[in-house]
mmCIF file of C-alpha atoms in Angstrom:
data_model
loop_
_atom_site.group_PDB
_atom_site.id
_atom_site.type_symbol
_atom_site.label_atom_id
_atom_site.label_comp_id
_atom_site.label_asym_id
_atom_site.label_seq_id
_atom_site.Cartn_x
_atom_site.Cartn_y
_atom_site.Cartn_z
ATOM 1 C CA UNK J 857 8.898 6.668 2.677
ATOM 2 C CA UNK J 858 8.663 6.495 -1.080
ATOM 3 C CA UNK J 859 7.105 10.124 -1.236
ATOM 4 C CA UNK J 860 10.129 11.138 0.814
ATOM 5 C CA UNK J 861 12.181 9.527 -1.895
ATOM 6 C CA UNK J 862 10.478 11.517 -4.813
ATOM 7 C CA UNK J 863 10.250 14.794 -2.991
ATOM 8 C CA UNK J 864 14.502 14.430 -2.536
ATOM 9 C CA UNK J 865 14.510 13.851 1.203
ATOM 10 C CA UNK J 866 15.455 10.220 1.387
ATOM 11 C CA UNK J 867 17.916 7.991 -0.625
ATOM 12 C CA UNK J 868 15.922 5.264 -2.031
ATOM 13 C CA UNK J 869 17.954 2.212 -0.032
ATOM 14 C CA UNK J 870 16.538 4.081 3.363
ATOM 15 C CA UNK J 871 12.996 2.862 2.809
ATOM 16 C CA UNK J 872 14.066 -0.849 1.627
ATOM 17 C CA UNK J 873 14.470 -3.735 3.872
ATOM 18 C CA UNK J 874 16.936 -6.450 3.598
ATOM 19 C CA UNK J 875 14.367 -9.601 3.549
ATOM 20 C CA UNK J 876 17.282 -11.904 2.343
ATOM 21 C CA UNK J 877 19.796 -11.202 5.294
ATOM 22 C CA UNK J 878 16.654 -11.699 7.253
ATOM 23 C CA UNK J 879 15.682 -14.938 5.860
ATOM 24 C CA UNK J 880 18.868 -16.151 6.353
ATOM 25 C CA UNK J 881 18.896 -15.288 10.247
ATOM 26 C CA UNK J 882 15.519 -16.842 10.241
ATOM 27 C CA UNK J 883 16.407 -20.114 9.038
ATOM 28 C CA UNK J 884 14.344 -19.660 6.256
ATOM 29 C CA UNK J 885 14.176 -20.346 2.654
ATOM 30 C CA UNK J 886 13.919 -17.445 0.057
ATOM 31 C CA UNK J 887 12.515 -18.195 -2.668
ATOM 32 C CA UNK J 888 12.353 -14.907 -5.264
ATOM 33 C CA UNK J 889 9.389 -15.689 -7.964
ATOM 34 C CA UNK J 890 6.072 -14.822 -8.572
ATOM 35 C CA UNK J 891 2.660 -16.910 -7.543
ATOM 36 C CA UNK J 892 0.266 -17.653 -10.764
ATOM 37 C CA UNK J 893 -2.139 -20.417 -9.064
ATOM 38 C CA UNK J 894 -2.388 -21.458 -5.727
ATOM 39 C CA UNK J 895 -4.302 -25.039 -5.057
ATOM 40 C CA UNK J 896 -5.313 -25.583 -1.748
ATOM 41 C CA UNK J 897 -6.703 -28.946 -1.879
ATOM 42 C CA UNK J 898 -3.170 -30.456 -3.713
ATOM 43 C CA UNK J 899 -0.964 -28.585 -1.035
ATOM 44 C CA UNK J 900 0.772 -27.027 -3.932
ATOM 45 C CA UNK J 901 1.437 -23.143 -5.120
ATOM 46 C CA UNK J 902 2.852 -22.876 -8.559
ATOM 47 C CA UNK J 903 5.005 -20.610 -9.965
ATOM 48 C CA UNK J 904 5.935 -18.665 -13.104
ATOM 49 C CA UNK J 905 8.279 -20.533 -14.816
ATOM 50 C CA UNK J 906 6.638 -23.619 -14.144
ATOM 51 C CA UNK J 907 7.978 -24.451 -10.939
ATOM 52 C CA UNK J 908 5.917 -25.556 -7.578
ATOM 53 C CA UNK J 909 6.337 -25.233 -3.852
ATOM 54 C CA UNK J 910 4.643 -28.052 -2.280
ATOM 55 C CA UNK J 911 3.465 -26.910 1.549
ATOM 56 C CA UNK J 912 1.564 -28.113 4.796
ATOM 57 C CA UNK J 913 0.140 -25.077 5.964
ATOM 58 C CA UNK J 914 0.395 -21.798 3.638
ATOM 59 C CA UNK J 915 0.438 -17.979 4.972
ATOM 60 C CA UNK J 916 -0.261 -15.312 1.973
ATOM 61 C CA UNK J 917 0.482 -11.297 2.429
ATOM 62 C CA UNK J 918 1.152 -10.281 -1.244
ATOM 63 C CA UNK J 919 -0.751 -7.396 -1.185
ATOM 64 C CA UNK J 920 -3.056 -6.267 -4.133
ATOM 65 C CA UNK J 921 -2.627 -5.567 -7.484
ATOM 66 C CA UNK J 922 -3.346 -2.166 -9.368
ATOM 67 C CA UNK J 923 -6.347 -1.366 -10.939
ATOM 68 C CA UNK J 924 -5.141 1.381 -13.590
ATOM 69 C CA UNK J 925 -5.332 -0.787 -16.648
ATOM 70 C CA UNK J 926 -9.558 -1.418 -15.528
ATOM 71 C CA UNK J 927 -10.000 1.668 -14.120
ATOM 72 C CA UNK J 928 -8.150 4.280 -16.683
ATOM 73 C CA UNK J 929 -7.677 2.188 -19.421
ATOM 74 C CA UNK J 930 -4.176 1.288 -21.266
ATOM 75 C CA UNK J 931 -1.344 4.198 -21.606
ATOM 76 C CA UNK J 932 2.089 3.990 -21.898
ATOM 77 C CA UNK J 933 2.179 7.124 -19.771
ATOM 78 C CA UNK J 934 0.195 5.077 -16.714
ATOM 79 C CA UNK J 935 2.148 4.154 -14.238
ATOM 80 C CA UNK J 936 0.510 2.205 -11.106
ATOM 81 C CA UNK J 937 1.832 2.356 -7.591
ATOM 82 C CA UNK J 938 1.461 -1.242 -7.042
ATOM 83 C CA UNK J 939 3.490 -3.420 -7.219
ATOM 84 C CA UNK J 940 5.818 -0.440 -5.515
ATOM 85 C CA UNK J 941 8.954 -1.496 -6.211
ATOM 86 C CA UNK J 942 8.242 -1.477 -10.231
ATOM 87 C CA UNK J 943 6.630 1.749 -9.417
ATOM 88 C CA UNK J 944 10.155 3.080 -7.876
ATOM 89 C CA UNK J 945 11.888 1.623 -10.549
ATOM 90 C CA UNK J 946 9.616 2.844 -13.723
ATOM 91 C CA UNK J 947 9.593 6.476 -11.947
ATOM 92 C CA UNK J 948 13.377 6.149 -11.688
ATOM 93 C CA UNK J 949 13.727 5.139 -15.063
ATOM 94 C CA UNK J 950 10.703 7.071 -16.625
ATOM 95 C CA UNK J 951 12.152 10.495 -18.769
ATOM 96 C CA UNK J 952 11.977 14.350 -17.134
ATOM 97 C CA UNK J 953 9.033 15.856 -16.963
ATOM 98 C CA UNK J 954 7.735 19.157 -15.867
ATOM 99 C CA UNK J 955 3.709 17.881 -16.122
ATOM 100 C CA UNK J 956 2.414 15.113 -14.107
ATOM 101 C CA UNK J 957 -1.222 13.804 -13.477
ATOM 102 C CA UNK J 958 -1.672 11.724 -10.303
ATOM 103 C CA UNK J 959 -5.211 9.954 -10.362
ATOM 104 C CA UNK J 960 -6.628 8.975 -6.807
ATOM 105 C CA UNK J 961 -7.623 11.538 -4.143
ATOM 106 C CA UNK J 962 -7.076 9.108 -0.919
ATOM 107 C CA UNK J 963 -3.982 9.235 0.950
ATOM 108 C CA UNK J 964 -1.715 8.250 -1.200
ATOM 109 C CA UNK J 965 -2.479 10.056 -4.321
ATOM 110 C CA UNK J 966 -2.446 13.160 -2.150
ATOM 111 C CA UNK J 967 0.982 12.423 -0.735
ATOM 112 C CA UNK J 968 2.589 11.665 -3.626
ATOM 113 C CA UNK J 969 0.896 15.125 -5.725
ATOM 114 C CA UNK J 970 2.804 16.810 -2.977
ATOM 115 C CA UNK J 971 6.270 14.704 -3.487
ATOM 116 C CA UNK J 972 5.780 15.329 -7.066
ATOM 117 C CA UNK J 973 5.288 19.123 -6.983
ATOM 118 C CA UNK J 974 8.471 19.464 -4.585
ATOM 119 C CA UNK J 975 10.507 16.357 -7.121
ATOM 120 C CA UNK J 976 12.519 19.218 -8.768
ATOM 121 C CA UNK J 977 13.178 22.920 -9.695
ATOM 122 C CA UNK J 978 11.364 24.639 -11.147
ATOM 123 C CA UNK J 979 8.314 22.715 -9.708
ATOM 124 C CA UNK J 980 6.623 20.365 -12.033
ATOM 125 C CA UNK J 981 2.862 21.203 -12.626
ATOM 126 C CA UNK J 982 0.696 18.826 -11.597
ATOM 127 C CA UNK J 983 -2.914 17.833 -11.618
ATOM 128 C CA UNK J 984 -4.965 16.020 -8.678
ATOM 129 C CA UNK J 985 -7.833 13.744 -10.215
ATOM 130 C CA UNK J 986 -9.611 12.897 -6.806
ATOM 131 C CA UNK J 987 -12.125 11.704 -7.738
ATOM 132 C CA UNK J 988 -15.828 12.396 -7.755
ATOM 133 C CA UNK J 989 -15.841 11.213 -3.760
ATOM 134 C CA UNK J 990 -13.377 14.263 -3.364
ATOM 135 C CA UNK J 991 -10.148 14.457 -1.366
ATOM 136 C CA UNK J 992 -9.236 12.021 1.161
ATOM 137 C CA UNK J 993 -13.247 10.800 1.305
ATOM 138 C CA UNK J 994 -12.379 8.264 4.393
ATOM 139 C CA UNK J 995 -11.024 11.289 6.742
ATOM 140 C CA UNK J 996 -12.376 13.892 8.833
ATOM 141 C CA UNK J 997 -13.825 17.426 7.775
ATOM 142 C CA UNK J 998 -10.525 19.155 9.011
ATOM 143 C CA UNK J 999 -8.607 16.957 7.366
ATOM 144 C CA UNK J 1000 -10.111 17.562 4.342
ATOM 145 C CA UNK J 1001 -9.760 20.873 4.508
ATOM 146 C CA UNK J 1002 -6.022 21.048 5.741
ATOM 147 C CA UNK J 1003 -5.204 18.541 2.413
ATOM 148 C CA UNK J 1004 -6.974 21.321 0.308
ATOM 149 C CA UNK J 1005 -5.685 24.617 1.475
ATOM 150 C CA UNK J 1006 -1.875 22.718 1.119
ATOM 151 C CA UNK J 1007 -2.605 21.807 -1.900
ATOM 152 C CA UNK J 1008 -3.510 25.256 -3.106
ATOM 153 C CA UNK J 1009 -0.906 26.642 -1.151
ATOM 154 C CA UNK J 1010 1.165 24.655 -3.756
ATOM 155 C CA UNK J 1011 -0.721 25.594 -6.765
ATOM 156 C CA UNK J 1012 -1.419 21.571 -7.389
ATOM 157 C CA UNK J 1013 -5.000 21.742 -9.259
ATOM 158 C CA UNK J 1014 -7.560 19.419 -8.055
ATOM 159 C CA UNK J 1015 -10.001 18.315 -10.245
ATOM 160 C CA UNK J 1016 -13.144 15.874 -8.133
ATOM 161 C CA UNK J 1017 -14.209 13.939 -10.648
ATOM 162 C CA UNK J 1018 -13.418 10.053 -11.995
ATOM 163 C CA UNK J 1019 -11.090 10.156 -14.730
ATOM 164 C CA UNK J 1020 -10.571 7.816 -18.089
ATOM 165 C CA UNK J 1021 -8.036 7.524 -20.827
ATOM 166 C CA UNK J 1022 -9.806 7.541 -24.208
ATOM 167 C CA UNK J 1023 -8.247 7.749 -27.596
ATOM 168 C CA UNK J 1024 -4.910 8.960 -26.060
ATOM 169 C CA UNK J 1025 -6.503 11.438 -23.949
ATOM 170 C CA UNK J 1026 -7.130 11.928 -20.000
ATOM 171 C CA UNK J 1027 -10.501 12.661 -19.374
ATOM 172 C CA UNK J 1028 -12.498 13.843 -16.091
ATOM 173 C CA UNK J 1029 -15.828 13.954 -16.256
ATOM 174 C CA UNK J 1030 -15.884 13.848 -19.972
ATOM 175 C CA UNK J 1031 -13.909 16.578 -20.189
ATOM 176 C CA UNK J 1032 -10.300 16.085 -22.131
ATOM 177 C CA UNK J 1033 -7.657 18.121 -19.449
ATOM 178 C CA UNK J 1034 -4.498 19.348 -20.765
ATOM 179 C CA UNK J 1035 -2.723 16.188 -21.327
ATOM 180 C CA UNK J 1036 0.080 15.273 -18.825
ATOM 181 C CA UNK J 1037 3.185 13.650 -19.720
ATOM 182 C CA UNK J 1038 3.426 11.402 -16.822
ATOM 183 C CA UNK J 1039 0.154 9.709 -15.132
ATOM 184 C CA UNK J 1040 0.792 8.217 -11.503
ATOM 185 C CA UNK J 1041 -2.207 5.876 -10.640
ATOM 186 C CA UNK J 1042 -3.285 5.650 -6.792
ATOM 187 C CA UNK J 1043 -6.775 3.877 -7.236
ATOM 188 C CA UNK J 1044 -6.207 1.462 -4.301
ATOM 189 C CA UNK J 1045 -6.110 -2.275 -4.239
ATOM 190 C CA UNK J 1046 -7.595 -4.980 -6.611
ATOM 191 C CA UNK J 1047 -7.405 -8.726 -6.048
ATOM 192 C CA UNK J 1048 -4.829 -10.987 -7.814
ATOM 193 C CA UNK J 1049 -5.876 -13.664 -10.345
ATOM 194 C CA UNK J 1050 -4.463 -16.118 -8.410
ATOM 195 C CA UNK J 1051 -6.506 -16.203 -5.549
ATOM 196 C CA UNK J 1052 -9.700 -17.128 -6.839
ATOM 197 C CA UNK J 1053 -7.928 -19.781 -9.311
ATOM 198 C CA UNK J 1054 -7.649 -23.097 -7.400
ATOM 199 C CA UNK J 1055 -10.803 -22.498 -5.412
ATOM 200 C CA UNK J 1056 -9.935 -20.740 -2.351
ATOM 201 C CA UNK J 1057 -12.868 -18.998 -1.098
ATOM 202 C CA UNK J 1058 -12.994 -15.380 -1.603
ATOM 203 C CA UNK J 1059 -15.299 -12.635 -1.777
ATOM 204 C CA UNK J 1060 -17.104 -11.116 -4.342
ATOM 205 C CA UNK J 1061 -14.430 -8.809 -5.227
ATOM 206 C CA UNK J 1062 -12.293 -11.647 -5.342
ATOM 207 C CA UNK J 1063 -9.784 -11.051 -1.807
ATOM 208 C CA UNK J 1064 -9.194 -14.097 0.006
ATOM 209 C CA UNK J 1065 -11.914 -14.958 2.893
ATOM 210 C CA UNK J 1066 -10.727 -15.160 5.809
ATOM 211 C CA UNK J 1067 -11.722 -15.482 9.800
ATOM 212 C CA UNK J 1068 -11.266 -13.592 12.543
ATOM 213 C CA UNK J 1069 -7.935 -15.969 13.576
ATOM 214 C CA UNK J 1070 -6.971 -14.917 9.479
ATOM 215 C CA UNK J 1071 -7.741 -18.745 8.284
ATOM 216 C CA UNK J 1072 -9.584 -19.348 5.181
ATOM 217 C CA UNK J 1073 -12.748 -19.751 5.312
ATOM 218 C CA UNK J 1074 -12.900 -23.001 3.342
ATOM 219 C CA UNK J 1075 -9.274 -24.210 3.790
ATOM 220 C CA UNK J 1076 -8.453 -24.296 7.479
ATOM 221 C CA UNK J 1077 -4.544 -24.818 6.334
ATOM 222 C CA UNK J 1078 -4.231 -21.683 5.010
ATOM 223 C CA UNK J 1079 -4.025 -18.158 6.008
ATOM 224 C CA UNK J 1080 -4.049 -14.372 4.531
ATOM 225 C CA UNK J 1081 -3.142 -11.241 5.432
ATOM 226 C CA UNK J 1082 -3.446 -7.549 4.433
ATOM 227 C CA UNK J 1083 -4.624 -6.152 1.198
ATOM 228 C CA UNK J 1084 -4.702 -9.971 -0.391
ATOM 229 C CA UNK J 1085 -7.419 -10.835 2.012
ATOM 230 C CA UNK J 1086 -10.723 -10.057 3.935
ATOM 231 C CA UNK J 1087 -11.919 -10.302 6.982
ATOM 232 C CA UNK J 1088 -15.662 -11.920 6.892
ATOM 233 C CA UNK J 1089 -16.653 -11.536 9.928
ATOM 234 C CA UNK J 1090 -15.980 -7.818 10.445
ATOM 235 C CA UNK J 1091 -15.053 -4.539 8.036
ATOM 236 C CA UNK J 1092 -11.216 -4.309 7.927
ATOM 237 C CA UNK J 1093 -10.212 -1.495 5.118
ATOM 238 C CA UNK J 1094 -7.209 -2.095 3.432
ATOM 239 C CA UNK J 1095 -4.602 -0.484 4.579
ATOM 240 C CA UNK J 1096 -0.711 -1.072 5.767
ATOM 241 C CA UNK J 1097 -1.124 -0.223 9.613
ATOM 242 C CA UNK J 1098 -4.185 -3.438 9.675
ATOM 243 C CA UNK J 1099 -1.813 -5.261 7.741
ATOM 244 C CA UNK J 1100 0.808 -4.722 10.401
ATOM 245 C CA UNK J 1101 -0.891 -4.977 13.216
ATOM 246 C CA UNK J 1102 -2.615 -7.978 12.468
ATOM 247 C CA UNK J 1103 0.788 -9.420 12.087
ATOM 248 C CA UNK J 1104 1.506 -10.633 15.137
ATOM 249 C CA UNK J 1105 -2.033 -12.021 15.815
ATOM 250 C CA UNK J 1106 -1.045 -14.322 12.599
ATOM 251 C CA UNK J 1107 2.507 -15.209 13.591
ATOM 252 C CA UNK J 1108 0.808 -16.427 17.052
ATOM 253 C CA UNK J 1109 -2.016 -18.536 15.368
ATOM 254 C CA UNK J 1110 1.115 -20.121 12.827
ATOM 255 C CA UNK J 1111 2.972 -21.104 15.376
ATOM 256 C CA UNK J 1112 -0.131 -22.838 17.212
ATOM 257 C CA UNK J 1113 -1.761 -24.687 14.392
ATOM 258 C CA UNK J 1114 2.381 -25.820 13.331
ATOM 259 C CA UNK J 1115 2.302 -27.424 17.044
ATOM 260 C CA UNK J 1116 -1.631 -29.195 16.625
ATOM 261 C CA UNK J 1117 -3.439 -26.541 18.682
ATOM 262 C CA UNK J 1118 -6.454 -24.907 17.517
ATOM 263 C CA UNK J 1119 -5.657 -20.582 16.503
ATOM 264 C CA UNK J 1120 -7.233 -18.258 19.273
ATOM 265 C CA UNK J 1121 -5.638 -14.578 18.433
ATOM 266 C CA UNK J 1122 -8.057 -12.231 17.101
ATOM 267 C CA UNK J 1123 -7.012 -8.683 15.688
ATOM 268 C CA UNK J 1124 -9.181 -5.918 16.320
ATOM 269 C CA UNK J 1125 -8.602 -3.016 15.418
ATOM 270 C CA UNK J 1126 -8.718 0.028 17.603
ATOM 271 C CA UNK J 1127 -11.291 2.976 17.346
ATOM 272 C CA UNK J 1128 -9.282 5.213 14.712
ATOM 273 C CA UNK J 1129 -5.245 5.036 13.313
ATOM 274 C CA UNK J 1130 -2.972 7.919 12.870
ATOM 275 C CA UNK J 1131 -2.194 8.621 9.529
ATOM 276 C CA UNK J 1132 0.976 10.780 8.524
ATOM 277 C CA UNK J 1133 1.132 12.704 5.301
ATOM 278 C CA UNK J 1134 3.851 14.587 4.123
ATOM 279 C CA UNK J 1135 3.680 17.644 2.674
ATOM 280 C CA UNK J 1136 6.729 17.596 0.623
ATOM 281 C CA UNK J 1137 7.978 20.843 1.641
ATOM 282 C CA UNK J 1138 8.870 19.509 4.990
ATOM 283 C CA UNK J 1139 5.496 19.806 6.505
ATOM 284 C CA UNK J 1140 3.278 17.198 6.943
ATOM 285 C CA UNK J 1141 -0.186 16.620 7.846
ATOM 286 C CA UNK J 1142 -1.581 14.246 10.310
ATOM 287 C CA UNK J 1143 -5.350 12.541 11.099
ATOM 288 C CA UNK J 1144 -6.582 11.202 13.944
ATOM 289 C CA UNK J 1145 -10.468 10.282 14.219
ATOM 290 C CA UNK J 1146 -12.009 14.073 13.997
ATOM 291 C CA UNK J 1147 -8.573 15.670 14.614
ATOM 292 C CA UNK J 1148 -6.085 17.045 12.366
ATOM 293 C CA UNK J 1149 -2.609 19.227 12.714
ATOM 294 C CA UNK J 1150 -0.051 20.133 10.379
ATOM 295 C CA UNK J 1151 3.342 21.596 10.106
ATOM 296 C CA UNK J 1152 6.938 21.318 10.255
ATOM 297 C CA UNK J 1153 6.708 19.170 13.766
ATOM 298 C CA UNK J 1154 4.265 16.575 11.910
ATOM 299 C CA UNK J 1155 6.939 16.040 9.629
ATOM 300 C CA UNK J 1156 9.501 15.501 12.154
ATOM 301 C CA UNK J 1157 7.070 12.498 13.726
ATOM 302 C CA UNK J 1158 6.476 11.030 10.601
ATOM 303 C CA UNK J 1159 10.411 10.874 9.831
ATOM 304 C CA UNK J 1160 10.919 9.444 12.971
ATOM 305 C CA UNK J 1161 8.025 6.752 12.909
ATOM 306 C CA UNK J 1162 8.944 5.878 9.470
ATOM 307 C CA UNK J 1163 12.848 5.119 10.149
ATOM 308 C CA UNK J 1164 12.339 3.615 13.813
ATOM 309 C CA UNK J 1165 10.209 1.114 11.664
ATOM 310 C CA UNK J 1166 12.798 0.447 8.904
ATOM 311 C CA UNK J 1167 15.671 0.574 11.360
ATOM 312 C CA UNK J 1168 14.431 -2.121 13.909
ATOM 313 C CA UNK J 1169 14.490 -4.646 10.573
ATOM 314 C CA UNK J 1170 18.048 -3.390 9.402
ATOM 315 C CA UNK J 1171 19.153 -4.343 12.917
ATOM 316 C CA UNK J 1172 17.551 -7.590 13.184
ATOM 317 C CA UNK J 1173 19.175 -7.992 9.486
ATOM 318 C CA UNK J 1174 22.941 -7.340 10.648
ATOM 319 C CA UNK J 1175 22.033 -9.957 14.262
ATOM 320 C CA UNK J 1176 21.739 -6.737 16.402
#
C-alpha cells in the first residue's frame, strides 16, 4: 500500500499494523530494538545497546537489507526502500521535488515510478533505471509490454541499463543522465550482517539456510523465514506472498518442536502468484503466469486485497 500512500490515495496509518496491541492479545512480549549478532550455539541474540535475549528455540523474519550503498554507491540523495518504514519516513520528511530517479525495473521500482509521477501537480518528472535485464525481467511478455506502454502513456523515461553514482553524478551505462534531485532505490534484498556472524549456516550470498520445514540447516533450534532466509532444498524467490504463505507452515512446525515433536509442514509454492501493480492513476496492472490485464477494475482488486489483508490484523488488534 505504500505506492498508494505516495500516489495520494491512502493515508499512511491505513497500510500500518498495530503489532503492539497484537502482542499484547497474544500474550507476548514486545521487545522494540534492533538484532546485531545472533549466536546459536549460546542460545543468545544480542542487541544494540548491549542488551541480550536469551531463547530456547528462535524464529527470524526480518527481512533483508538494501543494497543501494553496494550497488549505487553513497548519496545523500539515495534513498533505499528497505527498511520501509525509514523509507516512509525519509520520503515524508525528504524536501519537494519535481525530478525523481527510481533505480530498479522489477515490481517495485515500477510501482513506485508510477506513484511518484501521480505524487503531485504538476507531475514530477521522473526517470526509470531498469536495469540492463529490462522491465519487470521475472514476468511474462505481456506483462512487459503492458508496464511499458503505461509507462509511456505517463511520459516516465525508461532507461535499461545498470546505473552508478560517481563523483556526484548518476550514471547508466557510463553515461551521466540529467541529475535527479531525489533517487528511490528498488534493487531487491541483501542479507544482514548478522546472520552470518555467530555461525549460522547460510548461503553464499549470506541468507540464512534453511529446510524445507524452515529449520536451519546446522541449528535444528532455529528457524527463518522470508527474505532473511533460503530455502536449500528448492528455489524460493524472495518475495512477500512466499513469505506469507509459508507462514503458517512455520507457525505449525513452532508449535510442534515447542511440544517435543519432530516439524512435518512443508511450503510449496504453487505454479505462479498474482501480482498487483498499481498504476497510480487508478489503474493497475496485474500478472498471472503468461497472463496479464489492466485497468480501472485491477485497481479495484488490488484495493480490496490489500485492505482485507490489513483489516483482518486491525480486528484481531481491537479482540474482534
Amino acid at each position: 500500500m505504500v505506492p498508494g500512500w505516495i500516489a495520494g490515495q491512502y493515508e499512511r496509518d491505513e497500510g500500518t499494523v498495530d503489532v503492539a496491541a497484537l502482542a499484547e492479545r497474544a500474550g507476548v512480549r514486545l521487545v522494540l530494538g534492533r538484532c546485531t549478532a545472533i549466536e546459536p550455539d549460546a542460545h543468545r541474540v544480542r542487541m544494540a545497546g548491549g542488551q541480550s535475549l536469551e531463547f530456547d528455540i528462535a524464529s527470524l523474519d526480518t527481512g533483508g537489507v538494501g543494497r543501494a550503498d553496494d550497488v549505487l554507491g553513497e548519496d545523500p540523495r539515495v534513498i533505499d526502500i528497505r527498511p520501509i518504514d525509514r523509507f516512509v519516513e525519509r520520503l515524508k520528511a525528504a524536501p519537494e521535488t519535481n525530478r525523481f530517479a527510481v533505480v530498479g525495473g522489477g515490481a517495485g521500482g515500477v510501482e513506485l515510478a508510477f506513484a511518484l509521477r501521480n505524487r503531485s501537480h504538476p507531475a514530477p518528472t521522473v526517470t526509470l533505471v531498469a536495469g540492463a535485464e529490462g522491465l519487470v525481467p521475472q514476468l511474462s511478455s505481456a506483462v512487459r509490454s503492458a508496464v511499458a506502454k503505461h509507462l509511456a502513456r505517463q511520459d516516465i523515461d525508461v532507461i535499461e541499463q545498470d546505473a552508478r553514482i560517481e563523483a556526484g553524478q548518476l550514471l547508466a551505462g557510463g553515461s551521466s543522465l540529467e541529475q535527479p534531485s531525489l533517487i528511490v532505490a528498488a534493487l531487491g534484498s541483501d542479507a544482514p550482517d548478522w546472520a552470518r556472524i555467530g555461525g549460522l549456516a547460510v548461503d553464499e550470498v549470506g541468507f540464512i539456510a534453511v529446510d524445507r520445514y524452515q529449520r536451519s540447516t546446522s541449528h535444528h533450534h532455529i528457524f527463518a523465514v522470508g527474505d532473511v532466509a533460503a530455502r536449500r532444498d528448492r528455489e524460493v524467490p524472495h518475495s512477500g506472498v512466499h513469505a506469507v504463505f509459508a507462514g503458517p507452515k512455520l507457525a505449525a512446525n513452532l508449535r510442534a518442536v515447542m511440544q517435543g515433536r519432530e516439524p512435518t509442514e512443508i511450503y510449496r509454492p504453487r505454479w505462479n502468484n498474482l501480482y498487483l501493480m498499481s498504476t497510480g492513476d487508478g489503474r493497475a496492472i496485474a500478472s498471472y503466469g503468461p497472463f496479464a490485464a489492466h485497468g480501472r477494475w485491477v485497481a479495484r482488486l488490488k484495493h480490496w486485497i490489500d485492505k482485507r489483508w490489513i483489516d483482518k490484523y486491525a480486528r484481531l488488534a481491537r479482540g474482534e
